[in-house]
Coordinates of C-alpha atoms and ligand atoms in Angstrom, one line a residue:
M1 CA -0.3 -0.7 -20.1
A2 CA -4.1 -0.7 -20.3
K3 CA -4.6 1.1 -17.1
R4 CA -8.1 0.9 -15.7
N5 CA -9.2 4.2 -14.1
G6 CA -5.6 5.1 -14.0
Q7 CA -4.8 2.1 -11.9
C8 CA -2.4 -0.8 -12.1
Y9 CA -3.7 -4.1 -10.6
L10 CA -1.3 -5.9 -8.3
F11 CA -3.0 -9.0 -7.0
A12 CA -1.4 -11.4 -4.5
N13 CA -2.2 -15.1 -4.4
W14 CA -0.8 -16.4 -1.1
K15 CA -1.9 -20.0 -2.0
M16 CA -1.2 -22.3 0.9
Y17 CA 2.2 -20.9 1.6
L18 CA 1.5 -19.0 4.8
D19 CA -0.1 -20.3 8.0
Y20 CA -2.3 -18.2 10.3
D21 CA 0.6 -16.4 12.1
D22 CA 2.6 -15.9 8.9
S23 CA -0.4 -14.4 7.2
N24 CA -1.1 -12.0 9.9
I25 CA 2.5 -10.9 10.2
L26 CA 2.7 -10.3 6.5
A27 CA -0.7 -8.4 6.4
N28 CA 0.5 -6.1 9.2
A29 CA 3.8 -5.5 7.5
I30 CA 2.0 -4.6 4.2
A31 CA -0.4 -2.3 6.1
A32 CA 2.6 -0.6 7.7
A33 CA 4.3 -0.2 4.3
K34 CA 1.1 1.1 2.6
K35 CA 2.4 4.6 2.4
K36 CA 5.1 3.4 0.1
I37 CA 2.6 1.8 -2.3
P38 CA 1.6 4.4 -5.0
A39 CA -2.0 5.4 -5.1
T40 CA -2.1 4.2 -8.7
V41 CA -1.7 0.6 -7.5
K42 CA -4.9 -1.3 -6.9
M43 CA -4.0 -4.2 -4.6
A44 CA -5.9 -7.3 -3.5
V45 CA -4.7 -10.2 -1.4
F46 CA -6.0 -13.8 -1.5
P47 CA -4.9 -15.4 1.7
S48 CA -5.9 -18.9 3.0
A49 CA -9.5 -19.3 4.1
L50 CA -8.2 -19.7 7.7
S51 CA -6.6 -16.3 7.8
L52 CA -8.8 -14.4 5.5
Y53 CA -10.9 -12.6 8.1
P54 CA -8.1 -11.1 10.3
V55 CA -6.0 -10.3 7.2
G56 CA -9.1 -8.5 5.7
Q57 CA -9.5 -6.5 8.9
V58 CA -5.9 -5.3 8.9
L59 CA -5.7 -4.6 5.1
G60 CA -9.2 -3.2 4.9
D61 CA -8.1 -0.4 7.2
V62 CA -5.5 0.7 4.6
G63 CA -7.7 0.3 1.5
I64 CA -6.5 -3.1 0.3
S65 CA -9.1 -5.6 -0.7
V66 CA -9.1 -9.3 0.1
G67 CA -10.8 -12.4 -1.3
P68 CA -10.8 -16.2 -1.2
Q69 CA -8.8 -18.5 -3.5
N70 CA -11.8 -20.7 -4.0
V71 CA -15.6 -20.7 -3.1
Y72 CA -18.4 -23.3 -3.1
W73 CA -21.4 -22.5 -5.3
V74 CA -24.2 -23.4 -2.8
D75 CA -24.9 -20.7 -0.2
K76 CA -25.4 -22.9 2.8
G77 CA -26.0 -26.6 3.8
G78 CA -24.4 -30.0 4.2
Y79 CA -21.2 -29.5 2.2
T80 CA -18.5 -30.6 4.6
G81 CA -15.3 -28.6 4.3
E82 CA -16.7 -26.0 1.9
V83 CA -17.2 -22.2 2.3
S84 CA -19.7 -20.3 0.1
A85 CA -19.3 -17.1 -1.8
V86 CA -22.1 -15.6 0.3
M87 CA -20.1 -16.3 3.5
Y88 CA -17.0 -14.7 2.1
K89 CA -19.0 -11.6 1.1
A90 CA -20.3 -11.4 4.6
A91 CA -16.7 -11.6 5.9
G92 CA -15.8 -8.4 4.0
C93 CA -14.3 -9.9 0.8
E94 CA -14.5 -8.0 -2.5
Y95 CA -13.0 -10.5 -5.0
A96 CA -12.7 -14.2 -5.4
L97 CA -10.3 -16.3 -7.5
V98 CA -11.9 -18.9 -9.6
G99 CA -10.6 -21.5 -12.0
H100 CA -7.0 -21.3 -10.8
S101 CA -4.9 -23.9 -12.6
E102 CA -3.8 -25.6 -9.3
R103 CA -7.5 -26.2 -8.5
R104 CA -8.3 -27.3 -12.1
L105 CA -5.4 -29.8 -12.1
Q106 CA -4.9 -30.9 -8.5
M107 CA -8.6 -30.8 -7.3
R108 CA -9.9 -31.8 -10.7
E109 CA -12.2 -28.8 -11.1
N110 CA -13.7 -28.7 -14.6
N111 CA -15.1 -25.9 -16.7
H112 CA -18.6 -26.7 -15.4
D113 CA -17.5 -26.3 -11.8
V114 CA -15.8 -23.0 -12.7
R115 CA -18.9 -21.8 -14.3
Q116 CA -21.1 -22.6 -11.3
K117 CA -18.6 -20.9 -9.0
T118 CA -18.4 -17.8 -11.3
E119 CA -22.2 -17.4 -11.1
A120 CA -22.2 -17.9 -7.3
I121 CA -19.5 -15.3 -6.9
L122 CA -21.4 -12.8 -9.0
A123 CA -24.7 -13.6 -7.2
A124 CA -23.0 -13.0 -3.8
G125 CA -21.9 -9.5 -4.9
L126 CA -18.2 -10.4 -5.3
T127 CA -16.0 -9.9 -8.3
P128 CA -14.6 -13.1 -9.8
V129 CA -11.0 -13.1 -11.0
L130 CA -11.2 -15.9 -13.6
C131 CA -7.9 -17.7 -14.2
V132 CA -7.4 -19.3 -17.6
G133 CA -4.3 -20.7 -19.3
E134 CA -3.0 -23.6 -21.4
T135 CA -0.9 -26.5 -20.3
K136 CA 2.6 -27.2 -21.6
E137 CA 1.3 -29.9 -23.9
E138 CA -1.4 -27.6 -25.3
R139 CA 1.1 -24.9 -26.1
E140 CA 3.5 -27.4 -27.7
D141 CA 0.6 -28.7 -29.9
G142 CA -0.4 -25.2 -30.9
K143 CA -3.6 -25.4 -29.0
A144 CA -3.1 -22.6 -26.5
D145 CA -5.6 -20.2 -28.0
T146 CA -8.2 -22.9 -28.4
S147 CA -7.8 -24.1 -24.8
I148 CA -8.2 -20.5 -23.5
E149 CA -11.2 -19.9 -25.7
I150 CA -13.0 -23.1 -24.4
Q151 CA -12.3 -21.9 -20.8
L152 CA -13.7 -18.4 -21.5
R153 CA -16.8 -19.7 -23.4
S154 CA -17.6 -22.1 -20.6
A155 CA -17.3 -19.5 -17.9
F156 CA -19.0 -16.6 -19.7
H157 CA -21.4 -17.9 -22.3
E158 CA -24.8 -16.1 -21.9
I159 CA -23.8 -15.0 -18.4
V160 CA -25.7 -12.0 -17.0
W161 CA -23.0 -9.6 -15.9
P162 CA -24.1 -7.1 -13.2
K163 CA -23.8 -3.5 -14.3
D164 CA -20.7 -1.8 -12.9
R165 CA -19.1 -5.1 -11.8
E166 CA -15.5 -5.4 -12.9
L167 CA -14.7 -8.3 -15.2
I168 CA -11.2 -9.6 -14.5
V169 CA -9.4 -12.4 -16.2
A170 CA -5.9 -13.5 -15.3
Y171 CA -4.0 -15.3 -18.0
E172 CA -1.8 -17.8 -16.3
P173 CA 0.0 -20.3 -18.6
V174 CA 0.0 -23.4 -16.5
W175 CA 3.6 -24.2 -17.3
A176 CA 4.6 -20.8 -15.9
V177 CA 2.8 -21.0 -12.6
G178 CA 5.3 -21.6 -9.8
T179 CA 8.0 -22.9 -12.2
G180 CA 10.2 -19.9 -12.7
L181 CA 9.4 -20.3 -16.5
T182 CA 7.9 -17.2 -18.0
C183 CA 5.8 -16.4 -21.1
E184 CA 7.4 -13.9 -23.4
P185 CA 5.7 -10.5 -22.7
Q186 CA 4.7 -10.0 -26.3
E187 CA 3.1 -13.4 -26.4
A188 CA 1.3 -12.8 -23.2
D189 CA -0.1 -9.5 -24.6
R190 CA -1.1 -11.2 -27.8
I191 CA -3.1 -13.8 -25.7
H192 CA -4.6 -10.9 -23.7
A193 CA -5.8 -9.2 -26.9
G194 CA -7.5 -12.5 -27.9
I195 CA -9.1 -12.8 -24.4
K196 CA -10.5 -9.2 -24.8
K197 CA -11.9 -10.0 -28.2
M198 CA -13.6 -13.1 -26.9
I199 CA -15.1 -11.2 -24.0
S200 CA -16.4 -8.5 -26.3
L201 CA -18.5 -11.3 -28.0
L202 CA -19.5 -13.1 -24.8
V203 CA -20.1 -10.2 -22.4
P204 CA -20.5 -7.2 -24.7
N205 CA -21.4 -4.7 -21.9
A206 CA -18.2 -5.4 -19.9
E207 CA -14.9 -3.7 -20.1
P208 CA -12.4 -6.5 -19.3
V209 CA -9.3 -6.1 -17.1
I210 CA -6.7 -8.6 -18.1
L211 CA -3.9 -9.6 -15.7
Y212 CA -0.8 -11.8 -16.4
G213 CA 0.3 -14.4 -13.9
G214 CA 3.0 -17.0 -13.8
S215 CA 6.4 -16.5 -12.1
V216 CA 6.1 -12.7 -12.0
K217 CA 8.9 -11.1 -10.0
A218 CA 10.5 -7.7 -9.6
D219 CA 12.8 -8.2 -12.5
N220 CA 10.1 -9.0 -15.0
V221 CA 6.9 -7.3 -13.8
K222 CA 7.5 -4.2 -15.9
S223 CA 7.9 -6.1 -19.1
Y224 CA 4.4 -7.5 -18.7
L225 CA 2.9 -4.1 -17.8
T226 CA 4.1 -2.5 -20.9
G227 CA 1.6 -4.5 -23.0
D228 CA -1.3 -2.5 -24.4
N229 CA -3.8 -5.2 -23.3
T230 CA -2.4 -5.8 -19.8
S231 CA -3.8 -4.0 -16.7
G232 CA -1.8 -5.7 -14.0
V233 CA -0.4 -9.0 -12.6
L234 CA -1.4 -11.8 -10.3
V235 CA 1.6 -12.9 -8.3
G236 CA 2.0 -16.1 -6.3
G237 CA 5.3 -17.0 -4.7
A238 CA 6.9 -13.5 -4.9
S239 CA 3.8 -12.1 -3.1
T240 CA 4.4 -14.2 0.1
K241 CA 7.4 -12.3 1.4
L242 CA 7.3 -8.6 2.3
E243 CA 10.7 -8.0 0.6
S244 CA 9.9 -9.6 -2.7
W245 CA 6.4 -8.0 -2.8
M246 CA 7.8 -4.5 -2.1
E247 CA 10.5 -5.0 -4.7
I248 CA 7.7 -5.6 -7.2
V249 CA 5.8 -2.5 -6.0
N250 CA 8.9 -0.4 -6.1
S251 CA 9.9 -1.6 -9.6
L252 CA 6.8 0.0 -11.0
E253 CA 8.0 3.5 -10.3
Ligands
PGA1 P1 3.5 -17.8 -9.2 O1 1.9 -18.1 -9.1 O2 3.7 -16.3 -9.2 O3 4.1 -18.5 -8.0 O4 4.0 -18.5 -10.5 C1 1.0 -17.3 -9.8 C2 -0.4 -17.8 -9.5 O5 -0.6 -19.0 -9.3 O6 -1.3 -17.0 -9.4

């Protein structure tokens, strides 16, 4: 594993699985279990916008970061239904997911939107967690690498990366997200190496942290973390229950 500062990244995307009460219950349970989470695990949780603030208060007390699953790129104004990166920063967030495949596909977010959001996240003082990945068709047509390259170029071309800000990319093959299908660990690590190489050209001053995501569970997490180019995982479904989350944490030991 490519540990960053000796840490393994375990990031939890709760998506829209948990309502306000469920989110607070899980946050409190994780906070209570914090002693059992090794200090070498760097954890961040991405709850719904509705529950982010109270969840952040509970998890912040035990050193776990939070962030939104999406942001809007304008700071303030007549944008009904949106929440800006600046507002999330003021609410205590550290990270923000951007470009998740569910938003790209279901909400029709394009690479241009993802770029604007990435810039807004950086400007607000948050760290973007850029999600990239190929669709099933792209993989079958041998276009996985090209699809990922286009997403990376669009998000990072000539971007000014603040000094000392982490640069995190989560490789999440679209066909593996929420499906139970998984990418072979060696293939995931090969893609991660390609992502690192692209980033060395696009953002030469950054040291990228690459995560794998897509149906990660306790029984496969370790196989991803053995990759030389992999610093952690972004977990969806299995992060939304205390039991399956702690199984993942415990399987690291
Ligand atoms: P999954 O989701 O673990 O449920 O496949 C991963 C993600 O969407 O980040």
